[in-house]
Amino acid sequence: DQQVKQNSPSLSVQEGRISILNCDYTNSMFDYFLWYKKYPAEGPTFLISISSIKDKNEDGRFTVFLNKSAKHLSLHIVPSQPGDSAVYFCAAIIQSGGGADGLTFGKGTHLIIQP
Amino acid sequence: NAGVTQTPKFRILKIGQSMTLQCTQDMNHNYMYWYRQDPGMGLKLIYYSVGAGITDKGEVPNGYNVSRSTTEDFPLRLELAAPSQTSVYFCASTPGTVYGYTFGSGTRLTVV
């Protein structure tokens, strides 16, 4: 059973507009969430993260929102740029448990930025 | 800085053959991980290690073995390759902080 779900396999957004990528989780023990970006033939690279004690974290054009009661988080990219075209993975971990046993990933959303 | 280096980048194996996927990191990270990514799926944890001499199973360990004799190296061994092991394999390391995962560029393995 998937504990981290990204229900949109792909998303197409016009350059300059806002991209919103969604992620849901089922395990209420998760207390730290991360977004990774992946280009073809490369490994994932860390983008932004949020602790469960916060509801928002911002880094430049990227903002992650967390709604704990709904077990939902979203990644906002404003404004979207052509270089943002990639696969975005949502990941979660039980940090309070030490976190040594790794991240749990969603299936990813392929973001396509159209000129 | 090299970061996390994986070799080979591509490999085709015949059913029943064995091979070792190499992973080396030069950041002195204690924690290392092996993930596999199947088409259209997220990354699934195969094995992990919290330090030299210590390894543990992840979500999908069957058909694989690991060892961690040094901090730098974390090889993944496939014994008796099966078509179900066709996947892209990623190695990652972290100093222990959740936001410090560094991934290698992956090994694309095809078993025919």
PDB file of C-alpha atoms in Angstrom:
ATOM      1  CA  ASP A   1       0.000   0.000   0.000  1.00  0.00           C
ATOM      2  CA  GLN A   2       1.420   3.342  -1.051  1.00  0.00           C
ATOM      3  CA  GLN A   3       2.083   5.630   1.887  1.00  0.00           C
ATOM      4  CA  VAL A   4       3.004   8.634  -0.260  1.00  0.00           C
ATOM      5  CA  LYS A   5       0.797   9.360  -3.250  1.00  0.00           C
ATOM      6  CA  GLN A   6       1.198  11.719  -6.167  1.00  0.00           C
ATOM      7  CA  ASN A   7      -1.970  11.255  -8.155  1.00  0.00           C
ATOM      8  CA  SER A   8      -1.031  13.375 -11.157  1.00  0.00           C
ATOM      9  CA  PRO A   9       1.487  11.561 -13.387  1.00  0.00           C
ATOM     10  CA  SER A  10       1.981  14.713 -15.445  1.00  0.00           C
ATOM     11  CA  LEU A  11       1.248  18.429 -15.400  1.00  0.00           C
ATOM     12  CA  SER A  12       1.604  20.979 -18.186  1.00  0.00           C
ATOM     13  CA  VAL A  13       1.989  24.675 -17.291  1.00  0.00           C
ATOM     14  CA  GLN A  14       2.696  27.732 -19.355  1.00  0.00           C
ATOM     15  CA  GLU A  15       5.985  29.539 -18.772  1.00  0.00           C
ATOM     16  CA  GLY A  16       5.590  32.358 -16.258  1.00  0.00           C
ATOM     17  CA  ARG A  17       2.485  30.883 -14.612  1.00  0.00           C
ATOM     18  CA  ILE A  18       2.258  29.043 -11.301  1.00  0.00           C
ATOM     19  CA  SER A  19       2.908  25.302 -11.104  1.00  0.00           C
ATOM     20  CA  ILE A  20       1.209  23.430  -8.255  1.00  0.00           C
ATOM     21  CA  LEU A  21       2.248  19.852  -7.543  1.00  0.00           C
ATOM     22  CA  ASN A  22       0.280  17.842  -5.013  1.00  0.00           C
ATOM     23  CA  CYS A  23       1.152  15.020  -2.650  1.00  0.00           C
ATOM     24  CA  ASP A  24      -0.898  13.024  -0.125  1.00  0.00           C
ATOM     25  CA  TYR A  25       0.315  10.697   2.588  1.00  0.00           C
ATOM     26  CA  THR A  26      -1.374   8.060   4.709  1.00  0.00           C
ATOM     27  CA  ASN A  27       1.136   7.436   7.508  1.00  0.00           C
ATOM     28  CA  SER A  28       0.472   9.925  10.314  1.00  0.00           C
ATOM     29  CA  MET A  29       3.908   9.123  11.787  1.00  0.00           C
ATOM     30  CA  PHE A  30       5.657  10.990   8.973  1.00  0.00           C
ATOM     31  CA  ASP A  31       7.023  14.222  10.399  1.00  0.00           C
ATOM     32  CA  TYR A  32       9.347  15.520   7.706  1.00  0.00           C
ATOM     33  CA  PHE A  33       8.622  15.985   4.016  1.00  0.00           C
ATOM     34  CA  LEU A  34      10.862  16.688   1.058  1.00  0.00           C
ATOM     35  CA  TRP A  35      10.593  17.445  -2.626  1.00  0.00           C
ATOM     36  CA  TYR A  36      13.162  16.155  -5.092  1.00  0.00           C
ATOM     37  CA  LYS A  37      13.630  17.118  -8.710  1.00  0.00           C
ATOM     38  CA  LYS A  38      14.891  14.666 -11.306  1.00  0.00           C
ATOM     39  CA  TYR A  39      16.123  15.211 -14.845  1.00  0.00           C
ATOM     40  CA  PRO A  40      16.454  12.269 -17.283  1.00  0.00           C
ATOM     41  CA  ALA A  41      19.584  10.147 -16.803  1.00  0.00           C
ATOM     42  CA  GLU A  42      20.416  11.921 -13.530  1.00  0.00           C
ATOM     43  CA  GLY A  43      19.820  11.159  -9.876  1.00  0.00           C
ATOM     44  CA  PRO A  44      17.207  13.087  -7.866  1.00  0.00           C
ATOM     45  CA  THR A  45      18.357  16.380  -6.369  1.00  0.00           C
ATOM     46  CA  PHE A  46      16.959  17.917  -3.202  1.00  0.00           C
ATOM     47  CA  LEU A  47      14.688  20.915  -3.756  1.00  0.00           C
ATOM     48  CA  ILE A  48      12.906  21.944  -0.559  1.00  0.00           C
ATOM     49  CA  SER A  49      11.645  20.420   2.677  1.00  0.00           C
ATOM     50  CA  ILE A  50       9.217  21.075   5.514  1.00  0.00           C
ATOM     51  CA  SER A  51       8.884  19.863   9.059  1.00  0.00           C
ATOM     52  CA  SER A  52       5.492  18.817  10.403  1.00  0.00           C
ATOM     53  CA  ILE A  53       5.654  21.644  12.960  1.00  0.00           C
ATOM     54  CA  LYS A  54       5.380  24.168  10.136  1.00  0.00           C
ATOM     55  CA  ASP A  55       2.707  24.775   7.530  1.00  0.00           C
ATOM     56  CA  LYS A  56       4.815  26.659   4.990  1.00  0.00           C
ATOM     57  CA  ASN A  57       8.406  26.862   3.844  1.00  0.00           C
ATOM     58  CA  GLU A  58       9.701  29.171   1.146  1.00  0.00           C
ATOM     59  CA  ASP A  59      12.915  29.173  -0.882  1.00  0.00           C
ATOM     60  CA  GLY A  60      13.039  31.600  -3.764  1.00  0.00           C
ATOM     61  CA  ARG A  61      10.503  30.582  -6.394  1.00  0.00           C
ATOM     62  CA  PHE A  62       9.608  27.416  -4.491  1.00  0.00           C
ATOM     63  CA  THR A  63       7.106  27.175  -1.634  1.00  0.00           C
ATOM     64  CA  VAL A  64       5.897  24.029   0.081  1.00  0.00           C
ATOM     65  CA  PHE A  65       2.624  24.010   2.011  1.00  0.00           C
ATOM     66  CA  LEU A  66       1.673  21.345   4.541  1.00  0.00           C
ATOM     67  CA  ASN A  67      -1.860  20.582   5.744  1.00  0.00           C
ATOM     68  CA  LYS A  68      -1.416  17.994   8.488  1.00  0.00           C
ATOM     69  CA  SER A  69      -5.099  17.463   9.155  1.00  0.00           C
ATOM     70  CA  ALA A  70      -5.663  16.600   5.499  1.00  0.00           C
ATOM     71  CA  LYS A  71      -2.331  14.731   5.220  1.00  0.00           C
ATOM     72  CA  HIS A  72      -1.610  16.810   2.143  1.00  0.00           C
ATOM     73  CA  LEU A  73       1.287  18.876   0.912  1.00  0.00           C
ATOM     74  CA  SER A  74       1.834  20.908  -2.211  1.00  0.00           C
ATOM     75  CA  LEU A  75       4.770  22.469  -4.017  1.00  0.00           C
ATOM     76  CA  HIS A  76       4.246  25.857  -5.672  1.00  0.00           C
ATOM     77  CA  ILE A  77       6.655  27.147  -8.298  1.00  0.00           C
ATOM     78  CA  VAL A  78       6.252  30.800  -9.217  1.00  0.00           C
ATOM     79  CA  PRO A  79       6.997  31.840 -11.896  1.00  0.00           C
ATOM     80  CA  SER A  80       7.527  28.603 -13.792  1.00  0.00           C
ATOM     81  CA  GLN A  81      10.576  28.499 -16.052  1.00  0.00           C
ATOM     82  CA  PRO A  82      11.592  26.119 -18.870  1.00  0.00           C
ATOM     83  CA  GLY A  83      14.356  24.673 -16.679  1.00  0.00           C
ATOM     84  CA  ASP A  84      11.714  23.530 -14.206  1.00  0.00           C
ATOM     85  CA  SER A  85      10.611  20.822 -16.651  1.00  0.00           C
ATOM     86  CA  ALA A  86      11.480  17.621 -14.777  1.00  0.00           C
ATOM     87  CA  VAL A  87       9.973  14.849 -12.665  1.00  0.00           C
ATOM     88  CA  TYR A  88       9.193  15.944  -9.108  1.00  0.00           C
ATOM     89  CA  PHE A  89       9.111  13.416  -6.293  1.00  0.00           C
ATOM     90  CA  CYS A  90       7.463  13.931  -2.945  1.00  0.00           C
ATOM     91  CA  ALA A  91       9.160  12.046  -0.091  1.00  0.00           C
ATOM     92  CA  ALA A  92       8.487  11.565   3.605  1.00  0.00           C
ATOM     93  CA  ILE A  93      10.330  10.270   6.645  1.00  0.00           C
ATOM     94  CA  ILE A  94       9.801   9.635  10.350  1.00  0.00           C
ATOM     95  CA  GLN A  95      12.562  11.953  11.545  1.00  0.00           C
ATOM     96  CA  SER A  96      11.665  11.569  15.207  1.00  0.00           C
ATOM     97  CA  GLY A  97      12.463   7.875  14.884  1.00  0.00           C
ATOM     98  CA  GLY A  98      16.006   8.642  13.792  1.00  0.00           C
ATOM     99  CA  GLY A  99      15.253   8.592  10.094  1.00  0.00           C
ATOM    100  CA  ALA A 100      17.983   6.062   9.370  1.00  0.00           C
ATOM    101  CA  ASP A 101      15.670   3.767   7.428  1.00  0.00           C
ATOM    102  CA  GLY A 102      15.357   6.117   4.502  1.00  0.00           C
ATOM    103  CA  LEU A 103      12.807   8.160   2.622  1.00  0.00           C
ATOM    104  CA  THR A 104       9.450   6.925   1.313  1.00  0.00           C
ATOM    105  CA  PHE A 105       8.836   8.301  -2.174  1.00  0.00           C
ATOM    106  CA  GLY A 106       5.746   8.973  -4.249  1.00  0.00           C
ATOM    107  CA  LYS A 107       5.591   7.925  -7.910  1.00  0.00           C
ATOM    108  CA  GLY A 108       6.464  11.383  -9.166  1.00  0.00           C
ATOM    109  CA  THR A 109       4.818  14.062 -11.310  1.00  0.00           C
ATOM    110  CA  HIS A 110       6.283  14.990 -14.673  1.00  0.00           C
ATOM    111  CA  LEU A 111       6.106  18.782 -14.943  1.00  0.00           C
ATOM    112  CA  ILE A 112       6.241  20.212 -18.450  1.00  0.00           C
ATOM    113  CA  ILE A 113       6.701  23.954 -18.845  1.00  0.00           C
ATOM    114  CA  GLN A 114       5.442  25.167 -22.182  1.00  0.00           C
ATOM    115  CA  PRO A 115       6.807  28.337 -23.804  1.00  0.00           C
TER     116      PRO A 115
ATOM    117  CA  ASN B   1      33.942  17.029  -5.494  1.00  0.00           C
ATOM    118  CA  ALA B   2      32.795  13.731  -6.953  1.00  0.00           C
ATOM    119  CA  GLY B   3      29.901  13.221  -4.509  1.00  0.00           C
ATOM    120  CA  VAL B   4      28.296   9.796  -5.061  1.00  0.00           C
ATOM    121  CA  THR B   5      29.726   7.766  -7.932  1.00  0.00           C
ATOM    122  CA  GLN B   6      27.936   4.744  -9.361  1.00  0.00           C
ATOM    123  CA  THR B   7      29.359   2.243 -11.825  1.00  0.00           C
ATOM    124  CA  PRO B   8      28.479   0.957 -14.324  1.00  0.00           C
ATOM    125  CA  LYS B   9      25.964   3.377 -15.849  1.00  0.00           C
ATOM    126  CA  PHE B  10      24.373   0.696 -18.014  1.00  0.00           C
ATOM    127  CA  ARG B  11      24.429  -3.094 -17.966  1.00  0.00           C
ATOM    128  CA  ILE B  12      22.585  -5.930 -19.689  1.00  0.00           C
ATOM    129  CA  LEU B  13      22.529  -9.232 -17.817  1.00  0.00           C
ATOM    130  CA  LYS B  14      21.246 -12.623 -18.822  1.00  0.00           C
ATOM    131  CA  ILE B  15      18.844 -14.457 -16.520  1.00  0.00           C
ATOM    132  CA  GLY B  16      20.787 -16.264 -13.817  1.00  0.00           C
ATOM    133  CA  GLN B  17      23.936 -14.155 -14.087  1.00  0.00           C
ATOM    134  CA  SER B  18      25.319 -12.205 -11.146  1.00  0.00           C
ATOM    135  CA  MET B  19      26.846  -8.755 -10.852  1.00  0.00           C
ATOM    136  CA  THR B  20      27.849  -6.071  -8.387  1.00  0.00           C
ATOM    137  CA  LEU B  21      26.739  -2.472  -8.651  1.00  0.00           C
ATOM    138  CA  GLN B  22      29.384  -0.201  -7.223  1.00  0.00           C
ATOM    139  CA  CYS B  23      28.724   2.918  -5.134  1.00  0.00           C
ATOM    140  CA  THR B  24      31.381   5.202  -3.674  1.00  0.00           C
ATOM    141  CA  GLN B  25      31.022   8.503  -1.849  1.00  0.00           C
ATOM    142  CA  ASP B  26      33.778  10.921  -0.885  1.00  0.00           C
ATOM    143  CA  MET B  27      31.832  13.057   1.611  1.00  0.00           C
ATOM    144  CA  ASN B  28      32.489  10.894   4.681  1.00  0.00           C
ATOM    145  CA  HIS B  29      28.758  10.275   5.100  1.00  0.00           C
ATOM    146  CA  ASN B  30      27.741   7.594   7.565  1.00  0.00           C
ATOM    147  CA  TYR B  31      24.380   6.763   6.024  1.00  0.00           C
ATOM    148  CA  MET B  32      24.126   5.097   2.609  1.00  0.00           C
ATOM    149  CA  TYR B  33      21.150   3.736   0.706  1.00  0.00           C
ATOM    150  CA  TRP B  34      20.242   1.697  -2.362  1.00  0.00           C
ATOM    151  CA  TYR B  35      16.988   2.461  -4.143  1.00  0.00           C
ATOM    152  CA  ARG B  36      15.438   1.066  -7.308  1.00  0.00           C
ATOM    153  CA  GLN B  37      13.085   2.897  -9.605  1.00  0.00           C
ATOM    154  CA  ASP B  38      10.795   0.969 -11.918  1.00  0.00           C
ATOM    155  CA  PRO B  39       9.113   2.754 -14.853  1.00  0.00           C
ATOM    156  CA  GLY B  40       6.334   5.075 -13.661  1.00  0.00           C
ATOM    157  CA  MET B  41       7.047   4.278 -10.035  1.00  0.00           C
ATOM    158  CA  GLY B  42       8.727   6.019  -7.156  1.00  0.00           C
ATOM    159  CA  LEU B  43      12.002   4.978  -5.633  1.00  0.00           C
ATOM    160  CA  LYS B  44      11.857   1.934  -3.377  1.00  0.00           C
ATOM    161  CA  LEU B  45      14.452   1.212  -0.704  1.00  0.00           C
ATOM    162  CA  ILE B  46      16.427  -2.014  -1.148  1.00  0.00           C
ATOM    163  CA  TYR B  47      19.056  -1.857   1.609  1.00  0.00           C
ATOM    164  CA  TYR B  48      20.602   0.781   3.815  1.00  0.00           C
ATOM    165  CA  SER B  49      23.616   1.215   6.071  1.00  0.00           C
ATOM    166  CA  VAL B  50      24.156   3.528   9.040  1.00  0.00           C
ATOM    167  CA  GLY B  51      27.902   2.991   9.120  1.00  0.00           C
ATOM    168  CA  ALA B  52      30.721   0.649   8.244  1.00  0.00           C
ATOM    169  CA  GLY B  53      29.870  -2.928   9.193  1.00  0.00           C
ATOM    170  CA  ILE B  54      26.150  -2.220   9.676  1.00  0.00           C
ATOM    171  CA  THR B  55      23.496  -2.945   7.065  1.00  0.00           C
ATOM    172  CA  ASP B  56      19.744  -3.491   7.136  1.00  0.00           C
ATOM    173  CA  LYS B  57      16.940  -4.456   4.787  1.00  0.00           C
ATOM    174  CA  GLY B  58      14.607  -1.951   3.206  1.00  0.00           C
ATOM    175  CA  GLU B  59      11.248  -2.451   1.522  1.00  0.00           C
ATOM    176  CA  VAL B  60      12.383  -4.701  -1.382  1.00  0.00           C
ATOM    177  CA  PRO B  61      15.552  -6.636  -0.382  1.00  0.00           C
ATOM    178  CA  ASN B  62      14.816 -10.016  -1.991  1.00  0.00           C
ATOM    179  CA  GLY B  63      17.388 -11.047  -4.592  1.00  0.00           C
ATOM    180  CA  TYR B  64      20.009  -8.575  -3.369  1.00  0.00           C
ATOM    181  CA  ASN B  65      22.868  -8.459  -0.902  1.00  0.00           C
ATOM    182  CA  VAL B  66      25.042  -5.623   0.395  1.00  0.00           C
ATOM    183  CA  SER B  67      28.178  -5.094   2.401  1.00  0.00           C
ATOM    184  CA  ARG B  68      29.751  -2.030   4.009  1.00  0.00           C
ATOM    185  CA  SER B  69      33.381  -2.658   4.842  1.00  0.00           C
ATOM    186  CA  THR B  70      34.383   1.011   4.581  1.00  0.00           C
ATOM    187  CA  THR B  71      32.625   4.351   5.046  1.00  0.00           C
ATOM    188  CA  GLU B  72      33.130   5.163   1.354  1.00  0.00           C
ATOM    189  CA  ASP B  73      31.847   2.035  -0.395  1.00  0.00           C
ATOM    190  CA  PHE B  74      28.447   0.374  -0.420  1.00  0.00           C
ATOM    191  CA  PRO B  75      28.257  -2.260  -3.200  1.00  0.00           C
ATOM    192  CA  LEU B  76      24.981  -3.970  -4.138  1.00  0.00           C
ATOM    193  CA  ARG B  77      25.196  -7.600  -5.229  1.00  0.00           C
ATOM    194  CA  LEU B  78      22.644  -9.273  -7.492  1.00  0.00           C
ATOM    195  CA  GLU B  79      22.707 -13.053  -7.401  1.00  0.00           C
ATOM    196  CA  LEU B  80      20.829 -15.072 -10.054  1.00  0.00           C
ATOM    197  CA  ALA B  81      19.444 -12.085 -11.951  1.00  0.00           C
ATOM    198  CA  ALA B  82      15.743 -12.191 -12.882  1.00  0.00           C
ATOM    199  CA  PRO B  83      13.724 -10.046 -15.345  1.00  0.00           C
ATOM    200  CA  SER B  84      11.922  -8.496 -12.353  1.00  0.00           C
ATOM    201  CA  GLN B  85      15.219  -6.856 -11.405  1.00  0.00           C
ATOM    202  CA  THR B  86      15.205  -4.781 -14.578  1.00  0.00           C
ATOM    203  CA  SER B  87      15.235  -1.264 -13.150  1.00  0.00           C
ATOM    204  CA  VAL B  88      17.264   1.876 -12.550  1.00  0.00           C
ATOM    205  CA  TYR B  89      19.288   1.655  -9.354  1.00  0.00           C
ATOM    206  CA  PHE B  90      20.246   4.715  -7.332  1.00  0.00           C
ATOM    207  CA  CYS B  91      22.728   4.935  -4.509  1.00  0.00           C
ATOM    208  CA  ALA B  92      22.470   7.797  -2.003  1.00  0.00           C
ATOM    209  CA  SER B  93      24.328   9.039   1.032  1.00  0.00           C
ATOM    210  CA  THR B  94      23.695  11.484   3.850  1.00  0.00           C
ATOM    211  CA  PRO B  95      25.612  12.674   6.897  1.00  0.00           C
ATOM    212  CA  GLY B  96      22.576  11.867   8.997  1.00  0.00           C
ATOM    213  CA  THR B  97      20.375  14.857   8.297  1.00  0.00           C
ATOM    214  CA  VAL B  98      17.230  14.234   6.282  1.00  0.00           C
ATOM    215  CA  TYR B  99      17.877  17.067   3.853  1.00  0.00           C
ATOM    216  CA  GLY B 100      21.409  15.951   3.048  1.00  0.00           C
ATOM    217  CA  TYR B 101      20.655  13.075   0.693  1.00  0.00           C
ATOM    218  CA  THR B 102      23.022  13.069  -2.271  1.00  0.00           C
ATOM    219  CA  PHE B 103      22.125  10.677  -5.060  1.00  0.00           C
ATOM    220  CA  GLY B 104      24.337   9.102  -7.679  1.00  0.00           C
ATOM    221  CA  SER B 105      23.382   9.313 -11.347  1.00  0.00           C
ATOM    222  CA  GLY B 106      22.065   5.759 -11.408  1.00  0.00           C
ATOM    223  CA  THR B 107      22.734   2.381 -13.025  1.00  0.00           C
ATOM    224  CA  ARG B 108      20.281   1.221 -15.665  1.00  0.00           C
ATOM    225  CA  LEU B 109      20.081  -2.572 -15.523  1.00  0.00           C
ATOM    226  CA  THR B 110      18.272  -4.791 -18.010  1.00  0.00           C
ATOM    227  CA  VAL B 111      17.879  -8.524 -17.384  1.00  0.00           C
ATOM    228  CA  VAL B 112      17.007 -10.566 -20.486  1.00  0.00           C
TER     229      VAL B 112
END
